Coordinates of C-alpha atoms in Angstrom, one line a residue:
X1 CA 0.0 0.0 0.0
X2 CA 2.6 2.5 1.0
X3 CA 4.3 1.6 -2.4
X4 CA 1.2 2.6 -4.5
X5 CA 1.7 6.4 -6.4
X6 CA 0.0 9.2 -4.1
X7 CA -2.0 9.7 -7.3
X8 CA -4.0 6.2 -7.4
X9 CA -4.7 6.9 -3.6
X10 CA -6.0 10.2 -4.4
X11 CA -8.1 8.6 -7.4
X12 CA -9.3 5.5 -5.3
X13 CA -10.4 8.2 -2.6
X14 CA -12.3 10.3 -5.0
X15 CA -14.4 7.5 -7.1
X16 CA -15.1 5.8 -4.1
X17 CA -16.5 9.2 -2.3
X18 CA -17.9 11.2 -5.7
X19 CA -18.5 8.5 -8.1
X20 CA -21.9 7.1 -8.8
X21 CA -23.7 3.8 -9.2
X22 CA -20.9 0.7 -10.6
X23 CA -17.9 3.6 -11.0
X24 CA -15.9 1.6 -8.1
X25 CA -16.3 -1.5 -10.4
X26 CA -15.4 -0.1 -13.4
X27 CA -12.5 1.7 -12.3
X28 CA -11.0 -1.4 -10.5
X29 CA -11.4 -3.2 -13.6
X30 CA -9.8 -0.5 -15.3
X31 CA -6.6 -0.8 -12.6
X32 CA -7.0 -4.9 -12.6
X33 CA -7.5 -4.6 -9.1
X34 CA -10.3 -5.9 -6.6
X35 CA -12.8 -3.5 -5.6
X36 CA -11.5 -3.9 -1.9
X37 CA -8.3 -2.9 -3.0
X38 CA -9.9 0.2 -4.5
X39 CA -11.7 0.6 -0.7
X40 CA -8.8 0.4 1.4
X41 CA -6.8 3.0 -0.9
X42 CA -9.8 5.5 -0.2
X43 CA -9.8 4.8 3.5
X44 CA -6.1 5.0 4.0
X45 CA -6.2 8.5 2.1
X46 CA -8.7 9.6 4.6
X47 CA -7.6 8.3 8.0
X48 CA -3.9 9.8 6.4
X49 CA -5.6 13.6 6.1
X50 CA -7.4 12.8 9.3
X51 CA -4.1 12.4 11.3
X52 CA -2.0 15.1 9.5
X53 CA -5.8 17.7 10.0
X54 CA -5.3 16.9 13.5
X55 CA -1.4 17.8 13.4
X56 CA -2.3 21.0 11.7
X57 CA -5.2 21.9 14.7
X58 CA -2.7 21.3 17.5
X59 CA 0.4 23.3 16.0
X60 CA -2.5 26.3 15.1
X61 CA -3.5 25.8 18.8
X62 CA -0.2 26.0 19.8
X63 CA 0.6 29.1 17.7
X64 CA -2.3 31.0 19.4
X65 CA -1.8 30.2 23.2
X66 CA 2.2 31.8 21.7
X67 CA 0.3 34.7 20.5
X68 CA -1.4 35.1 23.7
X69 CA 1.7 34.5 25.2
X70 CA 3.8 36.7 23.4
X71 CA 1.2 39.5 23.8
X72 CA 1.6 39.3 27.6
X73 CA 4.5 39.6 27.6
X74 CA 4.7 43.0 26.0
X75 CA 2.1 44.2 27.8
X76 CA 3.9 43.5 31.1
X77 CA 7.6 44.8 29.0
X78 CA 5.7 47.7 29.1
X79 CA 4.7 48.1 33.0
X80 CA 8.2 46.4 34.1
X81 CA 11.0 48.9 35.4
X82 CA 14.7 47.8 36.0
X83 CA 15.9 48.1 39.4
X84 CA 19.2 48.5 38.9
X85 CA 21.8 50.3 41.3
X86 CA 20.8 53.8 39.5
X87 CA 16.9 52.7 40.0
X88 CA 17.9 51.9 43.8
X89 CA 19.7 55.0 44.1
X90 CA 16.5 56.6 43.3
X91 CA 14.6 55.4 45.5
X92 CA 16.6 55.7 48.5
X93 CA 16.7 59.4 47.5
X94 CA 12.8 59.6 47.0
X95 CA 12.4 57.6 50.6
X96 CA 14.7 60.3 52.1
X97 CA 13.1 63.0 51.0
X98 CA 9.3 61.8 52.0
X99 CA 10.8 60.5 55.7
X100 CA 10.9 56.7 54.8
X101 CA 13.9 55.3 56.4
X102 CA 16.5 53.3 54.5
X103 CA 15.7 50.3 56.5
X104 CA 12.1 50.1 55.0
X105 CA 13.7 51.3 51.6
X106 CA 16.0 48.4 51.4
X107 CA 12.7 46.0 52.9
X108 CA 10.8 47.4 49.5
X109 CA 14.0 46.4 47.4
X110 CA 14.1 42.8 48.4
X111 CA 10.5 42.4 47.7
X112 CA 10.9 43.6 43.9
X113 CA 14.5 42.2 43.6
X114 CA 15.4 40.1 46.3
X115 CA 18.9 38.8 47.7
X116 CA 19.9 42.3 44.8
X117 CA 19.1 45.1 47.1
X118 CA 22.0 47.2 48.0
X119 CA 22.8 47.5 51.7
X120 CA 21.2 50.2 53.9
X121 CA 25.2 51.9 54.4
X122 CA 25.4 51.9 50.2
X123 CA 22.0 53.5 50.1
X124 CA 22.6 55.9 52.8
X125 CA 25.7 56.8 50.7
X126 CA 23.4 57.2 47.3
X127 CA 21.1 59.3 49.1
X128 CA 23.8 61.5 50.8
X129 CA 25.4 62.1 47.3
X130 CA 21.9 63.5 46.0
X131 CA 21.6 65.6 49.2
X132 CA 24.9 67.4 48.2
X133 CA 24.1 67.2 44.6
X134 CA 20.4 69.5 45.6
X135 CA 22.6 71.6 47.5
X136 CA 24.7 73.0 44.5
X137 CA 21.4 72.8 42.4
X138 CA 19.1 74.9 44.7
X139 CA 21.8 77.3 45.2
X140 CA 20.9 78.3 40.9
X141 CA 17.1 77.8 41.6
X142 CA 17.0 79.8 44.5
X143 CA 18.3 82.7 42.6
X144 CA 14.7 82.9 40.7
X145 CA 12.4 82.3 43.7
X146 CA 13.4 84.5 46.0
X147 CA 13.7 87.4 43.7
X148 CA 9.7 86.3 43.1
X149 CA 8.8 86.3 47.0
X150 CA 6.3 88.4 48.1
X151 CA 4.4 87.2 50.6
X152 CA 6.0 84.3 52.8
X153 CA 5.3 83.0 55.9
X154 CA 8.0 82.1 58.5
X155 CA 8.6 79.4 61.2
X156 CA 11.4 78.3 63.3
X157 CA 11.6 74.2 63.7
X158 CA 13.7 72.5 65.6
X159 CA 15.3 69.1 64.8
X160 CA 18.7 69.0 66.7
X161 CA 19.3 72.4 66.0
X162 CA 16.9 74.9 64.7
X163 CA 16.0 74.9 61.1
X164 CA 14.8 78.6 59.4
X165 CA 11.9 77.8 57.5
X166 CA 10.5 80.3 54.7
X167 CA 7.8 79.4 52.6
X168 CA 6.0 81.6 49.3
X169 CA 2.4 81.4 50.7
X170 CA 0.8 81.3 46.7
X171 CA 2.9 78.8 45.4
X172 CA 3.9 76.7 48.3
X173 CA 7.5 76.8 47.1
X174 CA 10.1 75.9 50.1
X175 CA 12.6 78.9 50.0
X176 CA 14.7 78.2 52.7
X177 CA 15.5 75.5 55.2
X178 CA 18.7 77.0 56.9
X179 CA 20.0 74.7 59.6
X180 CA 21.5 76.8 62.2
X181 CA 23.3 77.2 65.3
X182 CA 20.5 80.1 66.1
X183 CA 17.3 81.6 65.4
X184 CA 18.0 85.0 66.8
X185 CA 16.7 88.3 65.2
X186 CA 20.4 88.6 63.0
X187 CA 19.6 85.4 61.6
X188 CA 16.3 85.8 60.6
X189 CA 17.2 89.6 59.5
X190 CA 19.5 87.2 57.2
X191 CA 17.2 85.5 55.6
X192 CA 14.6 88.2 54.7
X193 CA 17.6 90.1 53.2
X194 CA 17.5 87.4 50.6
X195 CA 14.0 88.0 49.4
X196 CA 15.0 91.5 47.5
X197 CA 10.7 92.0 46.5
X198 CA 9.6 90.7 49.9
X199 CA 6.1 92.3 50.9
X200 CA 4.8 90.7 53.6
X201 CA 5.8 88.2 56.6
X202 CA 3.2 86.0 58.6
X203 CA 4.7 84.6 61.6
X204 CA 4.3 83.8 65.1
X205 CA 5.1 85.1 68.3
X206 CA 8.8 83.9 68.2
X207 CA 10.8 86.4 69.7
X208 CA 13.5 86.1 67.2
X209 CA 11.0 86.3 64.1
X210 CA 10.1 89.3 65.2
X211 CA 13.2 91.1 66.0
X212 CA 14.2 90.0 62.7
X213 CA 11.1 92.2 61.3
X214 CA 12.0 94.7 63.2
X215 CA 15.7 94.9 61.7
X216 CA 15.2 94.5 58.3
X217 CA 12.2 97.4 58.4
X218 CA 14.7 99.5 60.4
X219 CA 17.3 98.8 57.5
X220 CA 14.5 99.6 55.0
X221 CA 13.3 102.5 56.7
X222 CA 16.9 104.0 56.3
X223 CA 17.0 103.6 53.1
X224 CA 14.2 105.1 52.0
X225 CA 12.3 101.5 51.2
X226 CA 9.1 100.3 51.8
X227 CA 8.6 98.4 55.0
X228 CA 8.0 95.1 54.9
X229 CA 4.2 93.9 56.4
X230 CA 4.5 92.4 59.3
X231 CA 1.4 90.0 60.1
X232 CA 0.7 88.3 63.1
X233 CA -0.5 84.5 62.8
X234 CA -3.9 84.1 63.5
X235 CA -3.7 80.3 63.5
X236 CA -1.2 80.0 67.0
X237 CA -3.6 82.9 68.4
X238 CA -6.9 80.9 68.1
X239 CA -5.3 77.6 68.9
X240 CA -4.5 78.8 72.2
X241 CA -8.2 79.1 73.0
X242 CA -8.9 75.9 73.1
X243 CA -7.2 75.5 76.8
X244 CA -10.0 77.6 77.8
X245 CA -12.9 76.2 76.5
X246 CA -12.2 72.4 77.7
X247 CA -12.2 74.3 81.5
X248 CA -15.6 75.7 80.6
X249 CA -16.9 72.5 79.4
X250 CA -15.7 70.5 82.1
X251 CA -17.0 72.8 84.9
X252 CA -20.2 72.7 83.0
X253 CA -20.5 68.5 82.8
X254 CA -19.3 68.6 86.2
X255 CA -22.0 71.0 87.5
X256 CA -24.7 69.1 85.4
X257 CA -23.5 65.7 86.8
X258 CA -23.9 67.0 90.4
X259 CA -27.7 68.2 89.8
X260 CA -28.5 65.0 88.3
X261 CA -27.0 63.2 91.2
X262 CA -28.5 65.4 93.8
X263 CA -31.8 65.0 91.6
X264 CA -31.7 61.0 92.2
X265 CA -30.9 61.7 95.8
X266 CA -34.2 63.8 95.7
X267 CA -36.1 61.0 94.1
X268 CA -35.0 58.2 96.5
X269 CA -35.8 60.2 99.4
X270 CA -39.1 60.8 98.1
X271 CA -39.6 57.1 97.1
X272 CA -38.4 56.1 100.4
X273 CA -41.2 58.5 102.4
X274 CA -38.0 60.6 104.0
X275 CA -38.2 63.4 105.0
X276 CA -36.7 65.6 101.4
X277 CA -36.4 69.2 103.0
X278 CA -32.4 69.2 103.0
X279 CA -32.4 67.2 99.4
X280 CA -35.1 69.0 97.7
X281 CA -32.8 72.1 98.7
X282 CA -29.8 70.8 97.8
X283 CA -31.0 69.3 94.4
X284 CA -32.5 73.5 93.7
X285 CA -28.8 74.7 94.5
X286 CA -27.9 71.9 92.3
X287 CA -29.4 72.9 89.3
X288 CA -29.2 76.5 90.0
X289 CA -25.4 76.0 89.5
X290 CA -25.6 73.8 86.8
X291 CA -27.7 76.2 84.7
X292 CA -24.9 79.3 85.6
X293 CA -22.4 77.3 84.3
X294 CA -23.8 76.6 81.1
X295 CA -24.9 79.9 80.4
X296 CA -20.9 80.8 81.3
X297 CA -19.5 78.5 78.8
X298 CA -22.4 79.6 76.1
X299 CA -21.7 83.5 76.6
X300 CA -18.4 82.3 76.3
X301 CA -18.6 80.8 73.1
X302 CA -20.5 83.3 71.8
X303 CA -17.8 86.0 73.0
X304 CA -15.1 84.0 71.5
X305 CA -17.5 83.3 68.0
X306 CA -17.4 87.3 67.8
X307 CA -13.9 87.6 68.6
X308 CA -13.2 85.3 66.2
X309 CA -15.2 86.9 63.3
X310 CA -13.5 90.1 63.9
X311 CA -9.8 88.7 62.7
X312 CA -11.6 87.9 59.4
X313 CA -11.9 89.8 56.3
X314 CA -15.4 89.6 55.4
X315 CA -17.4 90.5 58.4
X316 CA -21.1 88.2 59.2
X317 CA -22.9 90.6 57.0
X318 CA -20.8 90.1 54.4
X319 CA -19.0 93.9 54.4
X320 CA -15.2 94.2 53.8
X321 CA -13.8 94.4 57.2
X322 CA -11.7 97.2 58.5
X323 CA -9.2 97.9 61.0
X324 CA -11.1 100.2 63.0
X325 CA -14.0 97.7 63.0
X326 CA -12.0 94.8 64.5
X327 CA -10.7 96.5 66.9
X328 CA -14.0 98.0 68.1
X329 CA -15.2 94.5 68.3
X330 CA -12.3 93.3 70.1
X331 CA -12.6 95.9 72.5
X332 CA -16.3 94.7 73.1
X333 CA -15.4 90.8 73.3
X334 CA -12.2 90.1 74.3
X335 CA -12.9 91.4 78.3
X336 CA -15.6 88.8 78.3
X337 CA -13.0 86.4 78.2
X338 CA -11.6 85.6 81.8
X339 CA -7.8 86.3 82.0
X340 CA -7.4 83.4 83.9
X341 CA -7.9 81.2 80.8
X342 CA -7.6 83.6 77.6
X343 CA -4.6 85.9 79.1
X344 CA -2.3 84.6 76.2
X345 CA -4.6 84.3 73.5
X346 CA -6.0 88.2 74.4
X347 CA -2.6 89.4 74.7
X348 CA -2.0 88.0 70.7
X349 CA -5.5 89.5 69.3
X350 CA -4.7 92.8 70.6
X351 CA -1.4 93.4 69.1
X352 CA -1.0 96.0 65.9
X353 CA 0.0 93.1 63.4
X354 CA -2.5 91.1 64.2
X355 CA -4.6 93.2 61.8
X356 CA -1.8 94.7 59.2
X357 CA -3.2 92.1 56.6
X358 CA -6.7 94.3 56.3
X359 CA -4.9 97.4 56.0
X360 CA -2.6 96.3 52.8
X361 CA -6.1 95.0 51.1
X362 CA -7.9 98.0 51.2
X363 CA -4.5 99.6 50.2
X364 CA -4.7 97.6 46.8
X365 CA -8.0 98.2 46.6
X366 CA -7.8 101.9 46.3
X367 CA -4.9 101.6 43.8
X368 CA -6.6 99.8 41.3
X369 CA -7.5 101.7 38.2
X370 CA -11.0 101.6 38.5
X371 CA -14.1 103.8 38.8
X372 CA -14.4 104.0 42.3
X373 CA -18.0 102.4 41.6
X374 CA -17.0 99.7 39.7
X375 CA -14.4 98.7 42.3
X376 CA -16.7 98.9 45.7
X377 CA -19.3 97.4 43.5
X378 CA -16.9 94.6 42.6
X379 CA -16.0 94.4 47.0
X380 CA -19.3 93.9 47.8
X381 CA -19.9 91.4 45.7
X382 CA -16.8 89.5 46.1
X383 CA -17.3 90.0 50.2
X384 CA -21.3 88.5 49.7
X385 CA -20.3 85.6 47.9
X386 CA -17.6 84.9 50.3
X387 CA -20.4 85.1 53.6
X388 CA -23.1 83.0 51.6
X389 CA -25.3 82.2 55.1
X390 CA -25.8 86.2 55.2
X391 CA -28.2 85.8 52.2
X392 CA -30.0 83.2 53.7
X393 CA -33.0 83.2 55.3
X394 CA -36.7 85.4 55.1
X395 CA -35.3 88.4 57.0
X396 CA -35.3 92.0 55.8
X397 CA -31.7 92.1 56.4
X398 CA -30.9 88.7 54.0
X399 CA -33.4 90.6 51.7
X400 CA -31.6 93.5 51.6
X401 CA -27.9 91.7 50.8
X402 CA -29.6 89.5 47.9
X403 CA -31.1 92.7 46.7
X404 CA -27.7 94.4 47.0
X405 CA -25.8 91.1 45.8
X406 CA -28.1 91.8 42.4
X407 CA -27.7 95.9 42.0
X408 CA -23.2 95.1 42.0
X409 CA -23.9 92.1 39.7
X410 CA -26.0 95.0 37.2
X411 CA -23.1 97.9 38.0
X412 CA -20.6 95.1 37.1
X413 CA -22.4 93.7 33.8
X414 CA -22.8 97.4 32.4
X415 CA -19.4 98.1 32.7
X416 CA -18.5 95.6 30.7
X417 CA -15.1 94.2 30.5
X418 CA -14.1 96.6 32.9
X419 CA -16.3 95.4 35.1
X420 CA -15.3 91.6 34.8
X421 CA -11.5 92.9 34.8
X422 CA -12.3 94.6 38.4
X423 CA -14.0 91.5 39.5
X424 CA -11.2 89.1 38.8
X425 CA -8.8 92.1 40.5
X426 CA -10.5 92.0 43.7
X427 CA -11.0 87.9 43.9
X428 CA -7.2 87.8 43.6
X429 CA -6.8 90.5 46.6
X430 CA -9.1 88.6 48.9
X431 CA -7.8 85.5 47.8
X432 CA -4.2 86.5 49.0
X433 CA -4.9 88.1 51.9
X434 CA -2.9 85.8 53.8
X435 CA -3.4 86.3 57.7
X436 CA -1.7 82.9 58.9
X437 CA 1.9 81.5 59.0
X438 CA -0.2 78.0 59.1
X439 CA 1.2 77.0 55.5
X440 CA 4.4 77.0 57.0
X441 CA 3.4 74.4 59.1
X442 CA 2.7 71.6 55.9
X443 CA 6.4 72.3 54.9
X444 CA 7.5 71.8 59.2
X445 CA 5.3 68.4 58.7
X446 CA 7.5 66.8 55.8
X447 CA 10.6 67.6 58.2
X448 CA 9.4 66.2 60.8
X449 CA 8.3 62.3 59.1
X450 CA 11.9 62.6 58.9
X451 CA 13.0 63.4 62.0
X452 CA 10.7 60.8 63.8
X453 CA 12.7 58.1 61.9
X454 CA 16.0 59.3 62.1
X455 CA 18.5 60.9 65.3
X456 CA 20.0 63.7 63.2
X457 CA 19.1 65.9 60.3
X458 CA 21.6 67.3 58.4
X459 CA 21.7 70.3 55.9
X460 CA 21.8 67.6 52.4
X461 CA 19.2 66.1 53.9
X462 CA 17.4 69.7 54.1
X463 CA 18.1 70.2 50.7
X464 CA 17.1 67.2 49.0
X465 CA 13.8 67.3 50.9
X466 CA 13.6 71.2 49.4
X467 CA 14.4 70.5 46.0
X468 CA 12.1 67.6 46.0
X469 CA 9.3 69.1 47.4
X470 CA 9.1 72.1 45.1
X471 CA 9.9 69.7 41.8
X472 CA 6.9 67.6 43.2
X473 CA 3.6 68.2 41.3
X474 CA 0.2 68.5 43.2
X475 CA -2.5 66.4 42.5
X476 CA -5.1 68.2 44.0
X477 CA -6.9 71.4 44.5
X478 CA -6.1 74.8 42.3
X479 CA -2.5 73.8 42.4
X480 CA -3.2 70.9 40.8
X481 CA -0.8 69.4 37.9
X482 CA 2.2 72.1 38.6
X483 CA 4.8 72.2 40.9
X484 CA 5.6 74.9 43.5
X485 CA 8.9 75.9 40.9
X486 CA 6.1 76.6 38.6
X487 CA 3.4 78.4 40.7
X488 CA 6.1 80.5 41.4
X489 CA 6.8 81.2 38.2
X490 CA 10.9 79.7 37.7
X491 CA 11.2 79.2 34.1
X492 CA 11.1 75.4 34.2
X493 CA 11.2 73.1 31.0
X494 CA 8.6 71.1 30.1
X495 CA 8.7 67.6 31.0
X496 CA 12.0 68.0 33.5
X497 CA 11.5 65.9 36.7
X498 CA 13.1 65.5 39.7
X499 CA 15.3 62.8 39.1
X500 CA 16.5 64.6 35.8
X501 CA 17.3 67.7 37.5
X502 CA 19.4 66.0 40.1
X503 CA 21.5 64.9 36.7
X504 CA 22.4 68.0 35.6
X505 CA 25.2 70.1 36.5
X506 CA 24.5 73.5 38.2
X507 CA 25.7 75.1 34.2
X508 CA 23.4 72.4 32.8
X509 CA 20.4 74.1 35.0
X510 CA 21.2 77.5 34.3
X511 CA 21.1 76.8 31.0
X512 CA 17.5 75.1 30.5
X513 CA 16.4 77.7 32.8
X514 CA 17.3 80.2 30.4
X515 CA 15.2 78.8 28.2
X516 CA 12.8 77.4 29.8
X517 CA 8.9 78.9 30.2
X518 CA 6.5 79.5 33.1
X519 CA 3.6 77.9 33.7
X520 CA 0.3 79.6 33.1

């Protein structure tokens, strides 16, 4: 059979499936073979292209599940990043600058790489060497910020020695993190010499903070300069409240407690048939107490609500504050407030800079060039929409704001794009009428997830925290998709990231800064 031309097989096969009625007798007579002959022929053709169809569906199969195969594989190519010592390096630096230890950095490395993570010494060493690398970097970049500063707020933070924090208030850029042997006025007067354009400084109580002030505007005053603003943090002063009000609430459970108890003493005794003379009296005295305490701590808090209100810029009614208003306010409240809890707190409301921040806004105010309709139409409707509960309600007083909400929204339209242009104007004054050094305080935070981890912070470290933390982009809120380099505006290039910058050479930087563009 094997011997027999492929052709006869073929012909066998096809007679025996396509032919008709006697064509398998006739063709084997034609051959001079049997008709079984003709038969087996056909048969062994088919079970033949049976077996090689079935070899043919399991290498397809097989070429398919490859496919699939092959196509995984390129998708994961594609997600896969090679920790090599360069990759390592990297993230030892990125760990050091967000307060993760090396400990847990090298821990992360053994779980993507493990028995190839470099030791926690060589890692310290990679992440040292990009410390002093941002140091020589931020000494170019800091020639564009801090000729950009104008409003900052300052902080002192001690690690194991203190650290001079200055942060842009707008941008959230980190313009200095000096580690120092001090924090005395001279230093500080150091730092604020720095910022040529400086405006205005929100700070604490620090003694050396404000001595530092105080020298730089006595410098400025000589020469014939404008002084710089000096604004008193509202966030330190209000905190300090708080120690006040827990005493007021406590003595107000307390006394409640002790009426309910004498109450239930009042109650057995009557249950009991006892005479209730001496309880019923005691219970009256109880309650009588009770009821003077918590009209204590509610005049209190509403005292303190109004003292509050008078530190902001847009008063309840929704008006543009003033200077002369607060302080008439404060005057009213703030001897409300027994000394024996507030002292502190009403020592810090009542001082002069605690209140600077209202006087520069209506100072830009008046020199914008606009109508002086158009612009106090624009403030009353900025200061409405930011007090939105004052148009609330059914009295004649909400009335009257909606109704005067709707006449600045009419001035506004008729003046046209003047009108919008004095709009926008006074939204950005009220929006950087900064009256806290509280943003200060996010930048202290990133300092300090280091210095829980670690015994001693060191000035590279400083810097390769700074440098990352203004290359870093936000990913939320009206900052959102820039970095603090850019809200400030440094001319950065597109598409530069951290780990490039820390590449370049301090001529390299200069350079694409040159040519670089600010964000919009």
């Amino acid at each position: 059979m094997s011997m027999l031309a492929p052709q006869q097989r073929i012909a066998s096969a096809y007679v025996v499936i396509f032919g008709g009625y006697g064509d398998v007798s006739r063709y084997a007579q034609k051959r001079g073979v049997c008709r079984q002959m003709v038969y087996q022929e056909a048969h062994w053709l088919q079970d033949f292209l049976a077996h090689k169809q079935q070899q043919v569906d399991t290498l397809r199969q097989r070429v398919e599940e490859l496919e699939q195969q092959n196509a995984a594989l390129r998708q994961r190519q594609a997600l896969s990043v090679v920790v090599d010592k360069e990759m390592q390096a990297r993230l030892a630096a990125v760990g050091q600058a967000n307060g993760t230890s090396l400990p847990c950095v090298q821990e992360f490395l053994e779980v993507l790489i493990p028995g190839q993570a470099l030791s926690v010494a060589t890692l310290g060493r990679r992440a040292k060497e990009a410390g002093e690398k941002s140091g020589q970097l931020l000494a170019i970049l800091d020639v564009f910020t801090r000729e950009r500063a104008l409003r900052v707020a300052a902080d002192e933070l001690y690690v194991n020695d203190p650290v001079r924090m200055i942060v842009e208030q707008e941008s959230l850029c980190w313009l200095s993190g000096r580690l120092s042997d001090n924090a005395d006025g001279a230093g500080w007067a150091e730092e604020f010499r720095q910022l040529p354009n400086l405006e205005q400084v929100a700070r604490d109580g620090g003694k050396g903070l404000t001595k530092g002030v105080a020298l730089v505007n006595a410098e400025r005053q000589e020469q014939g300069q404008a002084l710089l603003v000096d604004q008193g943090d509202h966030f330190h002063a209000l905190r300090g409240a708080g120690v006040g009000f827990r005493k007021a609430q406590r003595r107000a459970v307390t006394a409640f407690d002790d009426a309910a108890k004498a109450q239930k003493e009042l109650e057995e005794c009557k249950k009991q048939g006892r005479h209730a003379h001496a309880a019923a009296g005691h219970a009256r005295t109880a309650w009588r107490e009770a009821e003077e305490a918590m009209n204590a701590w509610s005049a209190l808090e509403q005292a303190w609500e109004q003292s509050k209100q008078a530190l902001r810029l847009v008063t309840p009614e929704g008006a543009l504050n003033t200077r002369q208003q607060a302080e008439a306010v404060l005057a009213e409240t703030l001897p409300q407030l027994p000394d024996s809890d507030f002292a502190k707190t009403k020592r810090q409301m009542q001082k002069p800079e605690m209140l600077n921040y209202l006087d520069q806004v209506h100072q830009q105010i008046a020199a914008l060039p606009f109508p002086e309709e158009v612009k106090q139409a624009a403030v009353r409707q900025e200061s409405l929409r930011r007090q939105p509960e004052a148009l609330q309600g059914e009295s004649t007083a909400a009335a009257a704001r909606r109704g005067m909400l709707l006449v600045c929204a009419v001035l506004l339209g008729k003046a046209g794009a003047e009108g919008q242009q004095a709009a926008a104007a006074v939204r950005d004054i009220f929006r950087k009428a900064y009256r806290a050094s509280s943003l200060v305080e996010c930048i202290n935070s990133a300092v300090r997830m280091h210095q829980s981890r670690h015994r001693k912070m060191t000035q590279n470290l400083l810097d390769l925290k700074r440098l990352y933390w203004n290359c870093h982009t936000f990913r939320t809120g009206r900052r959102r998709d820039t970095s603090p380099y850019q809200r400030l505006g440094v001319p950065w290039p597109e598409g530069l990231r951290w780990w490039d910058v820390l590449k370049l050479t301090p001529e390299q930087l200069r350079e694409k800064l040159s040519t670089g563009k600010t964000a919009p």
